[in-house]
Amino acid sequence: MAEKEISKAVVARLPRYYRYLGELMEEGVERISSNELSLRMKVTASQIRQDLNNFGGFGQQGYGYNVKYLYAEIAKILGIDRQHNLIIIGAGNLGQAIANYANFEKRGFLIKGMFDVNPRLIGLIVRGVEIRSIDELETFVKENDVQIAALTIPKTKAPEIADRLVKAGVKAIWNFAHTDLNVPEDVVVENVHLSESLMRLSYRVCRIQDREEKSREKTQKKKKA
Amino acid sequence: MAEKEISKAVVARLPRYYRYLGELMEEGVERISSNELSLRMKVTASQIRQDLNNFGGFGQQGYGYNVKYLYAEIAKILGIDRQHNLIIIGAGNLGQAIANYANFEKRGFLIKGMFDVNPRLIGLIVRGVEIRSIDELETFVKENDVQIAALTIPKTKAPEIADRLVKAGVKAIWNFAHTDLNVPEDVVVENVHLSESLMRLSYRVCRIQDREEKSREKTQKKKKA
């Protein structure tokens, strides 16, 4: 595995390479050139070569990339060839959506447990995973070697639960709560702020609307003139 | 509103400013300096000044930013002072999680309808929104002036539904399906690829594990020596 630090931007793009390579494998494609991959992914071939050179360059001149090899190497880099034990805090719709997503397991993320405060949910089973009381959190994390916790709870509760998780030994929080978490340096937080994503979409839609309005105004002015 | 194009990176950061300003308003804070905001947001004060200068600079030397004014201006820029009609395709857990998120409505996103192919779901009501058959999609989009569609369906179905949405006049797709969509230039796609987010988290957890392992090895070598 590469020893040097890889830039955030490259890491952010790796899962997309992994997805396209997986699709190529499903299609039975064994090799692909950076040019062909460029057409599929709508990224320049030079970007692809640069990105993949970070890992020592798997491509060969005139041969292209070995799809299966590259797929396996990226899996290693992303660490999805290892097993990660995961719990979900918050067994509402979002928590259940995550629990029901079978693909996570294929990539080494094993959902060990779900937790909630709602007594009507506690004891229910979602895809073989029991919903437990949040009181059992610390014991469960320690006994099941849990590394990752998905937080799908309201933002008011998130900081307290994050503290408890860190103290219990969790190494990473996949944070869906609409707030930033303060955790020690050796704990990873990956945020998924859905409403921020929706606002970015809103911004882009409005720019298109504004442009369209302007071009309508221009056309009307021309007609009048 | 600012006429010049704002960089993607700045736009990506705006929702976070909006969130912090909203929290300040809730706390009754009327003004804030870039330095104080910098401490809260863990971003440099100069970054804050640069970002907010894109909009003509709302701050005054020695006075700081007027929180309420800045909050309202960012809302205008993001277009969340306008109303956006939204539908959700896919009424599974993820679709229902979105439908149940009341904050979206506060920001002008009105959920007009939900659609599914599952006859057991069609006719059900989620937070006042009826789940309809996907057969009604085109008529509904046109009659309800729908601009945004959230896609929470499997990737195999996503391209076909995206085509139908675009033909029916939808301007933006909030894409949760694990695939890239091909749409015309004047249609916006905002992707939320959860498994890619989880892989980025995995990458970072593994780097920490690797570092810890190395430092353990070093300690052991020292002990032996």
Coordinates of C-alpha atoms in Angstrom, one line a residue, chain A residues 6-85:
Chain A
I6 CA -3.0 11.1 -0.6
S7 CA -4.8 14.4 -1.1
K8 CA -8.3 14.8 0.2
A9 CA -9.6 15.5 -3.3
V10 CA -8.2 12.3 -4.7
V11 CA -9.6 10.3 -1.8
A12 CA -12.9 11.9 -2.4
R13 CA -12.9 10.7 -6.0
L14 CA -11.7 7.1 -5.3
P15 CA -15.2 5.6 -4.4
R16 CA -16.4 6.8 -7.8
Y17 CA -13.6 5.0 -9.6
Y18 CA -14.4 2.0 -7.5
R19 CA -18.1 2.1 -8.6
Y20 CA -17.2 2.4 -12.3
L21 CA -14.7 -0.4 -12.1
G22 CA -17.3 -2.6 -10.4
E23 CA -19.7 -1.9 -13.2
L24 CA -17.0 -2.7 -15.8
M25 CA -16.4 -6.0 -14.0
E26 CA -20.1 -6.8 -14.1
E27 CA -20.0 -6.2 -17.8
G28 CA -17.1 -8.6 -18.2
V29 CA -14.6 -5.9 -19.2
E30 CA -11.1 -7.0 -18.3
R31 CA -9.0 -4.0 -19.4
I32 CA -9.7 -0.4 -20.0
S33 CA -7.6 2.5 -21.2
S34 CA -7.6 5.9 -19.4
N35 CA -9.3 7.3 -22.5
E36 CA -12.2 4.9 -22.5
L37 CA -12.6 5.3 -18.7
S38 CA -12.5 9.1 -19.3
L39 CA -15.4 8.9 -21.7
R40 CA -17.5 6.8 -19.3
M41 CA -16.7 8.9 -16.2
K42 CA -16.8 12.3 -17.9
V43 CA -13.4 13.1 -16.3
T44 CA -10.3 14.0 -18.4
A45 CA -8.0 11.1 -19.1
S46 CA -5.1 13.1 -17.7
Q47 CA -7.0 13.5 -14.4
I48 CA -7.6 9.7 -14.3
R49 CA -3.9 9.0 -14.9
Q50 CA -2.9 11.6 -12.3
D51 CA -5.3 10.2 -9.7
L52 CA -4.3 6.6 -10.2
N53 CA -0.6 7.4 -10.3
N54 CA -0.9 8.2 -6.7
F55 CA -1.0 4.5 -6.1
G56 CA 2.1 3.7 -8.0
G57 CA 0.4 3.6 -11.4
F58 CA -1.5 0.4 -12.2
G59 CA -1.6 1.1 -15.9
Q60 CA 0.7 -0.1 -18.7
Q61 CA 1.4 1.9 -21.8
G62 CA -0.7 0.4 -24.7
Y63 CA -2.4 -2.1 -22.4
G64 CA -4.5 0.0 -20.2
Y65 CA -5.7 -0.8 -16.7
N66 CA -6.4 -4.3 -15.5
V67 CA -10.0 -3.7 -14.2
K68 CA -10.0 -6.5 -11.6
Y69 CA -6.6 -5.7 -10.2
L70 CA -7.4 -1.9 -10.0
Y71 CA -10.7 -2.6 -8.4
A72 CA -9.1 -4.8 -5.7
E73 CA -6.3 -2.3 -5.1
I74 CA -8.7 0.6 -4.7
A75 CA -10.7 -1.6 -2.2
K76 CA -7.5 -2.1 -0.2
I77 CA -6.7 1.7 -0.2
L78 CA -10.2 2.5 0.9
G79 CA -10.0 -0.2 3.5
I80 CA -13.1 -1.9 2.4
D81 CA -11.2 -5.2 2.2
R82 CA -11.2 -5.1 6.0
Q83 CA -14.2 -5.7 8.2
H84 CA -15.7 -2.7 10.0
N85 CA -18.2 -3.2 12.8

